[in-house]
Amino acid sequence: MSIIEAIVLGIVQGLTEFLPVSSSGHLVLLQKIFGITEANLFFTVMLHLGSLIAVFVVFYKDIWELVKHPLSDEFKGIIVATLITGVMYLILGKIINDSYSGSFLAWGFLYTAFLLYLVTNYRNKKRGQDITIGRASFIGFMQGIAMFPGVSRSGSTIAGGLLTGVNKEKISKFSFILSIPAILAGAAKEVTEVTFENIPWTAVIIGVICAAVSGYLAIRFMLAIIKRQKLSYFSYYLVILALFILADQYFFHMVF
């Protein structure tokens, strides 16, 4: 892997992890374009951990409050949502892993586009609600669906909160903090499959730095977008991207 590829993948991972456009989907697409194979799994794990640094930098005060109050509704909600996502992986794990071949990619992007458009135009009469166990369960279910490449984790969880009437500020913080156990669990699973041989450490370090910096910028940008509830802007991009992928899969075969 070249330094340029590491920079591009690091920036894309950081941005797409928190922008509602699916980091897994974009990494699958770029790996197809660059011809990167599973031999670079360690690099993917490190990029995810790099983007996680951004969450701790932006939300360190909120994370510390949760640690100090483990019986709070939000802390319980994170546990419940994470458990539901985990159960969904146990049930759907093989299907999810098979979907990383890229055949599902365009449909995942289209699903995310529809979800973002829906939540932008949907007006819940009970807006401003707290995160209850029931709402956290639905958010966890939405996060479980986002394990498929092309389906955005941040977009799905934020949409899940907004659709059930959760306060915009609360669901944005909850979604980003919920990424901590999700990313750590994913990294722990992937690292068991890693072969620690011939690792390009320079590329890894540069990629991690790029993922952390771009992730920080993406979180700040998303907080402003959620406040204005203009998530549908991303849906237009995803529809165009999905159409290009479908055209390539069925007609041109340049990447797929």
XYZ file of C-alpha atoms in Angstrom:
256
model
C 0.000 0.000 0.000
C 1.342 3.395 -1.005
C 1.337 6.491 1.228
C -1.166 8.159 -1.120
C -3.555 5.214 -0.756
C -3.152 5.345 3.033
C -3.964 9.073 3.100
C -7.017 8.660 0.862
C -8.364 5.691 2.831
C -7.688 7.434 6.159
C -9.527 10.595 5.129
C -12.424 8.634 3.666
C -12.722 6.439 6.769
C -12.777 9.416 9.143
C -15.300 11.376 7.090
C -17.649 8.532 6.221
C -17.627 6.989 9.705
C -19.577 9.983 10.991
C -21.147 11.481 7.888
C -24.297 9.446 7.052
C -22.884 7.827 3.909
C -21.456 4.497 5.230
C -17.763 4.135 5.965
C -17.829 0.379 5.322
C -19.451 0.948 1.942
C -16.896 3.543 0.882
C -13.968 1.426 2.076
C -15.273 -1.582 0.133
C -15.631 0.621 -2.947
C -12.147 2.124 -2.619
C -10.570 -1.255 -1.941
C -12.176 -2.496 -5.156
C -10.845 0.527 -7.061
C -7.320 0.270 -5.612
C -7.266 -3.538 -5.753
C -6.588 -3.799 -2.008
C -7.106 -7.302 -0.602
C -7.868 -8.811 2.793
C -4.119 -8.799 3.465
C -4.673 -5.197 4.538
C -7.222 -6.076 7.210
C -4.931 -4.738 9.960
C -4.891 -1.370 8.213
C -8.711 -1.304 8.174
C -8.827 -2.074 11.900
C -6.399 0.738 12.672
C -8.378 3.220 10.566
C -11.493 2.454 12.598
C -9.593 3.007 15.827
C -8.199 6.248 14.397
C -11.697 7.561 13.749
C -12.615 6.558 17.295
C -10.044 9.031 18.623
C -12.222 11.827 17.209
C -15.205 10.683 19.298
C -13.197 10.852 22.514
C -11.810 14.290 21.626
C -15.230 15.812 20.862
C -17.311 14.082 23.541
C -14.828 13.488 26.367
C -16.969 15.460 28.845
C -20.133 13.534 27.950
C -18.276 10.217 28.061
C -16.881 11.048 31.490
C -20.395 11.917 32.733
C -21.656 8.539 31.549
C -18.781 6.781 33.304
C -19.618 8.623 36.525
C -23.326 7.779 36.235
C -23.567 4.160 34.999
C -27.215 3.933 36.109
C -28.366 6.829 33.926
C -30.919 6.222 31.167
C -28.390 7.084 28.457
C -25.813 4.611 29.779
C -28.455 1.881 29.979
C -29.586 2.839 26.483
C -26.069 2.386 25.088
C -25.828 -1.072 26.674
C -29.255 -2.132 25.364
C -28.615 -0.793 21.842
C -25.217 -2.498 21.720
C -26.622 -5.830 22.918
C -29.366 -5.783 20.285
C -26.811 -5.037 17.571
C -24.662 -7.890 18.864
C -27.568 -10.353 18.806
C -28.365 -9.307 15.240
C -24.776 -10.034 14.233
C -24.958 -13.489 15.820
C -28.068 -14.192 13.737
C -27.059 -12.499 10.478
C -23.248 -12.716 10.685
C -22.710 -14.980 7.676
C -25.028 -12.935 5.448
C -23.317 -9.710 6.557
C -19.839 -11.092 5.878
C -20.887 -12.330 2.439
C -22.293 -8.889 1.580
C -18.777 -7.401 1.753
C -18.110 -8.835 -1.694
C -19.727 -5.635 -2.958
C -22.829 -7.133 -4.592
C -25.104 -5.491 -1.987
C -23.282 -2.152 -1.991
C -25.499 -0.074 -4.284
C -28.684 -1.255 -2.574
C -27.220 -0.342 0.812
C -26.483 3.172 -0.431
C -30.029 3.482 -1.827
C -31.525 2.302 1.475
C -29.498 4.912 3.350
C -30.551 7.613 0.870
C -34.225 6.731 1.383
C -33.818 6.721 5.165
C -32.146 10.141 5.222
C -34.769 11.639 2.923
C -37.543 10.140 5.047
C -36.239 11.426 8.352
C -35.677 14.926 6.951
C -39.288 15.183 5.812
C -40.898 13.249 8.670
C -42.295 15.318 11.513
C -42.763 13.391 14.739
C -45.428 15.042 16.893
C -43.578 13.975 20.037
C -40.223 15.551 19.315
C -37.843 16.347 22.163
C -38.193 13.013 23.959
C -35.563 11.364 26.141
C -33.786 8.127 25.232
C -35.788 5.346 26.858
C -35.037 1.628 26.788
C -37.660 1.184 24.071
C -36.182 3.908 21.866
C -32.651 2.631 22.503
C -33.799 -0.844 21.415
C -35.044 0.537 18.101
C -31.815 2.518 17.631
C -29.843 -0.671 18.313
C -31.920 -2.480 15.691
C -31.199 0.290 13.183
C -27.488 0.033 14.008
C -27.691 -3.705 13.390
C -29.010 -3.148 9.859
C -26.076 -0.761 9.325
C -23.645 -3.665 9.612
C -24.306 -4.210 5.900
C -21.894 -2.206 3.703
C -23.542 0.821 2.147
C -25.877 1.300 5.111
C -24.687 4.180 7.286
C -24.322 3.487 11.015
C -24.504 7.160 12.006
C -27.347 7.832 9.564
C -29.321 4.804 10.761
C -28.970 5.497 14.479
C -29.675 9.224 14.155
C -32.682 8.463 11.951
C -33.865 5.864 14.463
C -33.762 8.443 17.222
C -35.447 11.202 15.231
C -38.197 8.872 13.978
C -39.051 7.952 17.575
C -39.059 11.603 18.662
C -35.726 11.837 20.494
C -34.323 15.333 21.001
C -31.927 16.238 18.155
C -29.049 17.172 20.435
C -29.458 14.023 22.525
C -29.627 11.629 19.585
C -26.574 13.172 17.933
C -24.458 12.692 21.065
C -25.967 9.261 21.713
C -25.257 8.101 18.156
C -21.623 9.165 18.184
C -20.923 7.751 21.655
C -22.734 4.541 20.649
C -20.082 4.152 17.959
C -17.462 3.445 20.655
C -18.592 -0.104 21.594
C -19.613 -0.757 17.962
C -16.187 0.166 16.569
C -14.309 -1.587 19.369
C -16.342 -4.791 18.891
C -15.780 -4.694 15.145
C -12.060 -4.088 15.593
C -11.779 -6.915 18.142
C -13.464 -9.316 15.709
C -11.273 -8.269 12.786
C -7.988 -8.283 14.701
C -8.396 -12.023 15.408
C -8.159 -12.571 11.641
C -5.134 -10.349 11.107
C -1.774 -11.707 10.019
C 0.877 -9.497 11.601
C 3.386 -9.881 8.815
C 4.862 -7.266 6.484
C 2.756 -4.474 7.974
C 3.436 -1.093 6.297
C 3.761 0.839 9.568
C 4.397 4.206 7.924
C 1.203 3.889 5.902
C -0.708 2.685 8.980
C 0.391 5.635 11.151
C -0.368 8.189 8.435
C -3.740 6.578 7.763
C -4.677 6.642 11.461
C -3.772 10.341 11.769
C -5.824 11.177 8.674
C -8.786 9.162 10.004
C -8.649 10.930 13.373
C -8.428 14.450 11.906
C -11.089 13.926 9.228
C -13.306 12.169 11.786
C -13.103 15.171 14.099
C -14.113 17.520 11.267
C -16.951 15.191 10.227
C -18.409 15.081 13.747
C -18.355 18.865 14.064
C -19.996 19.207 10.661
C -22.651 16.591 11.447
C -23.617 18.261 14.729
C -24.441 21.421 12.774
C -26.317 19.479 10.059
C -28.426 17.551 12.587
C -29.391 20.782 14.321
C -30.801 22.027 10.999
C -32.194 18.526 10.217
C -30.962 18.627 6.613
C -29.801 15.037 6.283
C -31.512 14.700 2.906
C -28.565 16.539 1.298
C -26.549 13.345 1.693
C -29.293 11.247 0.091
C -28.756 12.893 -3.303
C -25.067 11.998 -3.232
C -25.839 8.401 -2.264
C -28.397 7.947 -5.047
C -25.896 9.173 -7.658
C -23.153 6.932 -6.225
C -25.475 3.905 -6.181
C -26.502 4.471 -9.799
C -22.846 4.589 -10.883
C -22.149 1.325 -9.023
C -25.188 -0.404 -10.553
C -24.168 0.783 -14.023
C -20.691 -0.646 -13.476
C -21.969 -3.935 -12.052
C -24.399 -4.587 -14.889
C -22.771 -2.920 -17.896
C -19.197 -1.580 -17.675
C -17.439 -3.945 -15.201
C -14.541 -1.520 -14.627
C -14.506 -2.046 -10.841
C -16.998 -4.852 -10.113
